[in-house]
PDB file of N, CA and C in Angstrom:
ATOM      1  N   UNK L 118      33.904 -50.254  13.335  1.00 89.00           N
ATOM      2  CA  UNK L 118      35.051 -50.161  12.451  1.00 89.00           C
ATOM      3  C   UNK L 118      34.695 -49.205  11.319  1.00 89.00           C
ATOM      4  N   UNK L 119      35.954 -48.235  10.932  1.00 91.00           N
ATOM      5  CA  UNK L 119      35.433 -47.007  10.321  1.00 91.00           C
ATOM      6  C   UNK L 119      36.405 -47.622   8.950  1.00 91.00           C
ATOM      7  N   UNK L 120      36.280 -47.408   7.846  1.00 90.00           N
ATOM      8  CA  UNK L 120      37.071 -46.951   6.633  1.00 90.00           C
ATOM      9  C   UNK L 120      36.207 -46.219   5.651  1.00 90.00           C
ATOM     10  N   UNK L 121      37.612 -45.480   5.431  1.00 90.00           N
ATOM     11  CA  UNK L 121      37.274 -44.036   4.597  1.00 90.00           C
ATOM     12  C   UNK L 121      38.705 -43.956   3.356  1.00 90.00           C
ATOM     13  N   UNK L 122      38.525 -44.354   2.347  1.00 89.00           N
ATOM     14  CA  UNK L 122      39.505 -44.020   1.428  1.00 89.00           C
ATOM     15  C   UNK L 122      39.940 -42.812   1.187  1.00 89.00           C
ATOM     16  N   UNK L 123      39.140 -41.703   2.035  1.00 89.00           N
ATOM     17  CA  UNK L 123      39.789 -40.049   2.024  1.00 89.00           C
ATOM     18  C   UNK L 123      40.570 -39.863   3.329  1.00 89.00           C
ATOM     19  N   UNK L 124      40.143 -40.312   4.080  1.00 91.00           N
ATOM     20  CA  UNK L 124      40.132 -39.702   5.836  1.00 91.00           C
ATOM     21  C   UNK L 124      41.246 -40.491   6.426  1.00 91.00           C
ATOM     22  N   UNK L 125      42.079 -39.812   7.177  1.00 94.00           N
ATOM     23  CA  UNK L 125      42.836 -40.725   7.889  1.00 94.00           C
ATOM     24  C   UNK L 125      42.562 -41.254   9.458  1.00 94.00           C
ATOM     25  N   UNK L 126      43.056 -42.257   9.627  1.00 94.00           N
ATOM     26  CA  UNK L 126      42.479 -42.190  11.393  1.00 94.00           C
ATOM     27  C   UNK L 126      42.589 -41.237  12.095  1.00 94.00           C
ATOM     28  N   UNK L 127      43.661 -40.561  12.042  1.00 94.00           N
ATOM     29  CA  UNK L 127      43.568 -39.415  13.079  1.00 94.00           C
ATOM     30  C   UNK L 127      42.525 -38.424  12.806  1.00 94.00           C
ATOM     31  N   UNK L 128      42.374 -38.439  11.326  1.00 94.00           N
ATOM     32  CA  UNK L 128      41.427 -37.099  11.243  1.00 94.00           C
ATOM     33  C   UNK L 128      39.624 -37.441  11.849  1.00 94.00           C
ATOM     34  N   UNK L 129      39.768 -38.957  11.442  1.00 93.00           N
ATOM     35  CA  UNK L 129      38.445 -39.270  11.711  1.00 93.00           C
ATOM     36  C   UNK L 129      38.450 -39.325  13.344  1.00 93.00           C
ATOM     37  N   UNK L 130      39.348 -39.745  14.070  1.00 93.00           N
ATOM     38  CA  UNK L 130      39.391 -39.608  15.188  1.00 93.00           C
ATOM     39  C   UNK L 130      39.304 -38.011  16.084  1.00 93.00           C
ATOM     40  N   UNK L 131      39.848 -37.128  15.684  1.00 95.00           N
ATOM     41  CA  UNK L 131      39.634 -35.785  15.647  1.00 95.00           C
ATOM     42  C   UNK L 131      38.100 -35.662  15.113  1.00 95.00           C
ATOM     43  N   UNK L 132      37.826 -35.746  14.820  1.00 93.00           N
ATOM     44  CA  UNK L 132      36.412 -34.998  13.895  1.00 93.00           C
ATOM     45  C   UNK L 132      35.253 -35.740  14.881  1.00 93.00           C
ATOM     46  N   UNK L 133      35.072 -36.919  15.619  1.00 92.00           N
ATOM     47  CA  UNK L 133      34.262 -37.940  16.282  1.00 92.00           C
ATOM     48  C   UNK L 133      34.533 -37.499  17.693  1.00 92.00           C
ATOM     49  N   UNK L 134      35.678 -36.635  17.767  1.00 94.00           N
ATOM     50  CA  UNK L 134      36.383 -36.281  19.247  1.00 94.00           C
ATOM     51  C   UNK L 134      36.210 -37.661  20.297  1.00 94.00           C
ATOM     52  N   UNK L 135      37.496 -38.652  19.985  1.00 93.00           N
ATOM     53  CA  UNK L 135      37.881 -39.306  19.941  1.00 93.00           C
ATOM     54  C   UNK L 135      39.564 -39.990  20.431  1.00 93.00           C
ATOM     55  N   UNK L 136      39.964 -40.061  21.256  1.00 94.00           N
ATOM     56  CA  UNK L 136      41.201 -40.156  21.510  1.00 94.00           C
ATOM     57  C   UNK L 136      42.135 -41.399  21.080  1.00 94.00           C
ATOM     58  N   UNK L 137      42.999 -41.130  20.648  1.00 91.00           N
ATOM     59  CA  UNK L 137      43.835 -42.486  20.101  1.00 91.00           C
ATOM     60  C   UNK L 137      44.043 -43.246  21.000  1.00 91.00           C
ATOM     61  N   UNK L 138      43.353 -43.674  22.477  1.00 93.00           N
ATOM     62  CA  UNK L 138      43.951 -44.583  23.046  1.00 93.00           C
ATOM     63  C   UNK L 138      42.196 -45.289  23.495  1.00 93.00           C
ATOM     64  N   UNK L 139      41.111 -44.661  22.773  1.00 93.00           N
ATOM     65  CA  UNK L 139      40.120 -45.456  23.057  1.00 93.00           C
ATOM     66  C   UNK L 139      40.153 -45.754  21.746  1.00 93.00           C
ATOM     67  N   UNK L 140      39.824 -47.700  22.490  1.00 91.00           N
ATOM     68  CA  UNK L 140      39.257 -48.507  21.402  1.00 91.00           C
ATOM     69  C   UNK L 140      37.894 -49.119  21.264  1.00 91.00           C
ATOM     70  N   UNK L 141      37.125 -48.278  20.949  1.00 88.00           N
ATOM     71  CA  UNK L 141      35.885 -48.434  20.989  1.00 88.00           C
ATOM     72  C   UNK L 141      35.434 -47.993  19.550  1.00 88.00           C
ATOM     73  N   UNK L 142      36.545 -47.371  19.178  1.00 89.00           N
ATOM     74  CA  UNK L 142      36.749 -46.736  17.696  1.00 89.00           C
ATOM     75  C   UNK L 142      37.461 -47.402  16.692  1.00 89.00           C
ATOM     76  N   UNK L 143      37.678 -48.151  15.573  1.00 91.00           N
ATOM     77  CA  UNK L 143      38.808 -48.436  14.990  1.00 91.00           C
ATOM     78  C   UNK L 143      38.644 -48.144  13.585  1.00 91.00           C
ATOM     79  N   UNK L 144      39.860 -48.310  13.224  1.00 93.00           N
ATOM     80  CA  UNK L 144      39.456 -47.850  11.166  1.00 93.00           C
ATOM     81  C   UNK L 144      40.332 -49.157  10.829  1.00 93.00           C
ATOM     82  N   UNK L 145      40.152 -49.383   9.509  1.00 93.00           N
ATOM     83  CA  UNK L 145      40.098 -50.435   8.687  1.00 93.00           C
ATOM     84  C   UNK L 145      40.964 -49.895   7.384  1.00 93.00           C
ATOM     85  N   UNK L 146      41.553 -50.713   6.576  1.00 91.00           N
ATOM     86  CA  UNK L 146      42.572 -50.151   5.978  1.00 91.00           C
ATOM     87  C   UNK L 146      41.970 -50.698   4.134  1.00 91.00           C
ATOM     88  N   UNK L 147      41.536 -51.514   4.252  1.00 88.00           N
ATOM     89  CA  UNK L 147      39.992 -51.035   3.536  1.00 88.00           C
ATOM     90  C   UNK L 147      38.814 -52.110   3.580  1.00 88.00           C
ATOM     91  N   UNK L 148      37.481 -51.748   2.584  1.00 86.00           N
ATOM     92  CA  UNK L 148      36.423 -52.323   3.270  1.00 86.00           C
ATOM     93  C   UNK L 148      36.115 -53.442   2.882  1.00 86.00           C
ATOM     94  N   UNK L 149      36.987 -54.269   2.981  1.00 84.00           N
ATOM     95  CA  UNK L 149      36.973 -56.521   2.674  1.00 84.00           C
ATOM     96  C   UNK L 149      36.999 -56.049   4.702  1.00 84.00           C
ATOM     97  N   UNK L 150      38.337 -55.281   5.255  1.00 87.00           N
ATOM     98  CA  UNK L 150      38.603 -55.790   6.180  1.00 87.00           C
ATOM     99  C   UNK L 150      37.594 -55.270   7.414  1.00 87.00           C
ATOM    100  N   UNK L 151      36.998 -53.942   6.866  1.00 86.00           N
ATOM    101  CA  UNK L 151      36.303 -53.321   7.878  1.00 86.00           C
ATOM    102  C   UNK L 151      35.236 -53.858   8.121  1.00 86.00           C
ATOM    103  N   UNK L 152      34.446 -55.159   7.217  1.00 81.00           N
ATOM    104  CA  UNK L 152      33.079 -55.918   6.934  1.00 81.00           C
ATOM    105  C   UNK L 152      33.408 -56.895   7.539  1.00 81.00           C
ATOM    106  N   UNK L 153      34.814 -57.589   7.394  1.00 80.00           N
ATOM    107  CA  UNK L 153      34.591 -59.124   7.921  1.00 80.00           C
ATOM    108  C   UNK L 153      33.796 -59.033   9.557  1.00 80.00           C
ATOM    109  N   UNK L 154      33.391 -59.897   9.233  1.00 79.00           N
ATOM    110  CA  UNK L 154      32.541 -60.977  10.428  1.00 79.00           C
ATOM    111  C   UNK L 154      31.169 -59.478  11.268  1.00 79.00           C
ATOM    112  N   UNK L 155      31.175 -58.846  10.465  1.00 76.00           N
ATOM    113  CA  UNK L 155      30.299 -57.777  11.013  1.00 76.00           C
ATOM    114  C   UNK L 155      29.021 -58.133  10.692  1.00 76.00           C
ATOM    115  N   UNK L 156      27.611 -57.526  11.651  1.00 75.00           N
ATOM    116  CA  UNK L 156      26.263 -58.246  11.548  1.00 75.00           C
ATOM    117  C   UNK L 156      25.455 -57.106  10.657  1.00 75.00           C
ATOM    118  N   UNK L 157      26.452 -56.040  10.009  1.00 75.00           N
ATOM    119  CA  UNK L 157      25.628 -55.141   8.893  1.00 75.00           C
ATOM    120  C   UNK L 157      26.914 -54.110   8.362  1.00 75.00           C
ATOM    121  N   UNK L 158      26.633 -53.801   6.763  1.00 77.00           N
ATOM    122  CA  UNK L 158      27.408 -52.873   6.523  1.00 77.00           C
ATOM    123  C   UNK L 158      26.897 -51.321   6.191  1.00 77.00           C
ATOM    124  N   UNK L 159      26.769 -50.390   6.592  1.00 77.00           N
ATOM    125  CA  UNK L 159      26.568 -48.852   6.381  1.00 77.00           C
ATOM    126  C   UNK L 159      27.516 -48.035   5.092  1.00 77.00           C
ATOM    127  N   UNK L 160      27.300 -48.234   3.701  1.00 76.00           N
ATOM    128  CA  UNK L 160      28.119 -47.479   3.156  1.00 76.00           C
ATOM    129  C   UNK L 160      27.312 -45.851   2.785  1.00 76.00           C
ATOM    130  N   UNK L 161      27.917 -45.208   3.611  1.00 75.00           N
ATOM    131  CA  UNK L 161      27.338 -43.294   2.977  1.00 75.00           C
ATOM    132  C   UNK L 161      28.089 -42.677   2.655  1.00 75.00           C
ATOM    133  N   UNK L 162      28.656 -42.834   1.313  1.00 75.00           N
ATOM    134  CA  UNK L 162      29.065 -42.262   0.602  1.00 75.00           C
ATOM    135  C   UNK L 162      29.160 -42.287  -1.064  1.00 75.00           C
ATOM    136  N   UNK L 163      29.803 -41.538  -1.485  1.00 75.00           N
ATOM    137  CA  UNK L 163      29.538 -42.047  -3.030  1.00 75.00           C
ATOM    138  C   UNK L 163      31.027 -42.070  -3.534  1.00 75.00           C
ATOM    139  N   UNK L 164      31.987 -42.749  -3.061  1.00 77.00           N
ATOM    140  CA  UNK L 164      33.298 -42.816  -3.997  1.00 77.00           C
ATOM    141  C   UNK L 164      33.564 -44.063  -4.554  1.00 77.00           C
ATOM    142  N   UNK L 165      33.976 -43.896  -5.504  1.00 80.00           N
ATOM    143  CA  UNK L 165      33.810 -45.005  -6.996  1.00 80.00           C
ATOM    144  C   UNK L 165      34.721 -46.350  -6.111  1.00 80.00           C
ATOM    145  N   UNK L 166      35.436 -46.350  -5.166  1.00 80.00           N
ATOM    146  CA  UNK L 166      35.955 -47.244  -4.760  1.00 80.00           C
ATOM    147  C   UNK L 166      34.736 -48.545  -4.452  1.00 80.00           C
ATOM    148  N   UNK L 167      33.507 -48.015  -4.200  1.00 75.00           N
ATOM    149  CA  UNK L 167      32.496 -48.479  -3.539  1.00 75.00           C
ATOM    150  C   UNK L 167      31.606 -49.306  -4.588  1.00 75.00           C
ATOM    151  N   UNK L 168      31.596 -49.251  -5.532  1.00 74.00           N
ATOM    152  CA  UNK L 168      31.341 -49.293  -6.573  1.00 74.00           C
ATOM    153  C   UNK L 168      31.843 -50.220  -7.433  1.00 74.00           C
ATOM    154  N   UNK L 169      33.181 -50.529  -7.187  1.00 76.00           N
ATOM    155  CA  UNK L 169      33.627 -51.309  -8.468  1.00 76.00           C
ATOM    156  C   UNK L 169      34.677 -53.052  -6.926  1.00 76.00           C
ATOM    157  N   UNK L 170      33.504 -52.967  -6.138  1.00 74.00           N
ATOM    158  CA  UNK L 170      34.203 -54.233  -4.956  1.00 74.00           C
ATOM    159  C   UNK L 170      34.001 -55.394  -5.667  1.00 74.00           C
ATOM    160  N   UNK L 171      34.796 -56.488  -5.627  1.00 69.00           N
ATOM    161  CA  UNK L 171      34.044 -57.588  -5.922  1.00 69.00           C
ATOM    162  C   UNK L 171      33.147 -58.111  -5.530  1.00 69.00           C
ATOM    163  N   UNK L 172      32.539 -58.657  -6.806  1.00 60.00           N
ATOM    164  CA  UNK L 172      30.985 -59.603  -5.913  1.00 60.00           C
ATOM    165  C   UNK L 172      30.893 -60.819  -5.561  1.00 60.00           C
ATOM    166  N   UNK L 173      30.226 -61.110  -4.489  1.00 58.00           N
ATOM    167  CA  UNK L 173      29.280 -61.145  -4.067  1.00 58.00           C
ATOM    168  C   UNK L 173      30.163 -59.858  -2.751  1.00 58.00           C
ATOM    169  N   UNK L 174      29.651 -58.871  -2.468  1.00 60.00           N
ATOM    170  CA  UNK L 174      30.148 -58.249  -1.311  1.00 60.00           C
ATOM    171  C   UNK L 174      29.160 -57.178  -0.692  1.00 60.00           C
ATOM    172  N   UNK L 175      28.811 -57.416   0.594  1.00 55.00           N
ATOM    173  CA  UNK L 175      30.060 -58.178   1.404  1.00 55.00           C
ATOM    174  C   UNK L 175      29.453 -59.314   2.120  1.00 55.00           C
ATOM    175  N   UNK L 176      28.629 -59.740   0.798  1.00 55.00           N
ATOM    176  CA  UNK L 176      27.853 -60.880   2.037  1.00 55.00           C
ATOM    177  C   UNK L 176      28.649 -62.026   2.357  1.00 55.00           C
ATOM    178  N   UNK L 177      29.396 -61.991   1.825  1.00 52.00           N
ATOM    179  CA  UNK L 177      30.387 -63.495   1.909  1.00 52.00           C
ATOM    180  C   UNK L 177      31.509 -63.534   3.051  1.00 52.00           C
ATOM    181  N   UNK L 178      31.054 -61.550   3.936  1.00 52.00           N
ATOM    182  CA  UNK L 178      32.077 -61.519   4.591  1.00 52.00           C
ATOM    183  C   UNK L 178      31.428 -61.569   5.903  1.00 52.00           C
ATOM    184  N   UNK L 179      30.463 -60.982   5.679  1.00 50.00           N
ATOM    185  CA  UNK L 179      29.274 -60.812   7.176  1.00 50.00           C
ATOM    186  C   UNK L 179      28.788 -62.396   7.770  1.00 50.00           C
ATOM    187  N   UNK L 180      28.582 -61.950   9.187  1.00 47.00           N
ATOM    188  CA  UNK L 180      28.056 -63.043   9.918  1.00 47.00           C
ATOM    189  C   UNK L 180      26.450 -62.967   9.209  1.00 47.00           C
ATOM    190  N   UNK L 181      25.679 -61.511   9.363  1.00 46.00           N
ATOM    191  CA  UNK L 181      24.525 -61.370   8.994  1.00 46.00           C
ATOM    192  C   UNK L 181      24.311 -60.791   7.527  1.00 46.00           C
ATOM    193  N   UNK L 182      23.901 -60.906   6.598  1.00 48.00           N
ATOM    194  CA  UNK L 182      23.409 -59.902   5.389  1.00 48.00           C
ATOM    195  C   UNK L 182      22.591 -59.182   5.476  1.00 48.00           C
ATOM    196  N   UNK L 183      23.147 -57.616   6.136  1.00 48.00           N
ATOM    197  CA  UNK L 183      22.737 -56.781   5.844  1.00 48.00           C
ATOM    198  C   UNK L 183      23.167 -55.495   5.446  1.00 48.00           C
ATOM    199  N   UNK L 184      22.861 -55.169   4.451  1.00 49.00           N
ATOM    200  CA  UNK L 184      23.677 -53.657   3.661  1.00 49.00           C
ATOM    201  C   UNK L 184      22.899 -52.970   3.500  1.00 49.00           C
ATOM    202  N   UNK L 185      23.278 -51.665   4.238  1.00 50.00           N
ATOM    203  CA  UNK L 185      22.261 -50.358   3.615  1.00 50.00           C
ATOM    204  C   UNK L 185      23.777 -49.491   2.629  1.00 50.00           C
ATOM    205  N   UNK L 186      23.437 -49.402   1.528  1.00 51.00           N
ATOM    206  CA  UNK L 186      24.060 -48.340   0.473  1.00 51.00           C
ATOM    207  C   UNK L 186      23.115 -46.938   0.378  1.00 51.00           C
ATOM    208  N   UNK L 187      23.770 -46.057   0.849  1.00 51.00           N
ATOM    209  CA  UNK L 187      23.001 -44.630   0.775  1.00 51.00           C
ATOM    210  C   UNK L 187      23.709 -43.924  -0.173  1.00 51.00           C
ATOM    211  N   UNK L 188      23.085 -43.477  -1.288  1.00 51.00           N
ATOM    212  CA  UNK L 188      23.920 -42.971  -2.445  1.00 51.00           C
ATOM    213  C   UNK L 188      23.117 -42.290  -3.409  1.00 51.00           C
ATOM    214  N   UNK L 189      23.795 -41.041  -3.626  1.00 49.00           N
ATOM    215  CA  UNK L 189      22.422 -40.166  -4.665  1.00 49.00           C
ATOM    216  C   UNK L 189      22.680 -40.814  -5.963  1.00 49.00           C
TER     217      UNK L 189
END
């Protein structure tokens, strides 16, 4: 599950070369929903959205706690 507060599905789907009818791909409309019940979260990026989530997050959403934040 992808979310991107810039990117739209199609574009991310285009850019991954990716077709809208495989679901092996999905995006998330934002990231409470793209975390639930997931066994790790990957955030690489740096937009302030990321930044100001409520806490405790997202461990309260994951099956497992694990977060890598990659951020200069």
């Amino acid at each position: 599950i992808i979310f991107d507060p810039q990117v739209s599905e199609a574009q991310i789907r285009k850019d991954l070369n990716i077709s809208s009818s495989d679901k092996s791909v999905t995006t998330a409309e934002d990231p409470y929903k793209a975390s639930k019940n997931a066994d790790a979260v990957l955030v690489l990026t740096e937009w302030d959205i990321f930044r100001s989530l409520d806490q405790p997050f997202p461990q309260t959403l994951m099956i497992l706690s694990v977060l890598l934040f990659l951020s200069q």
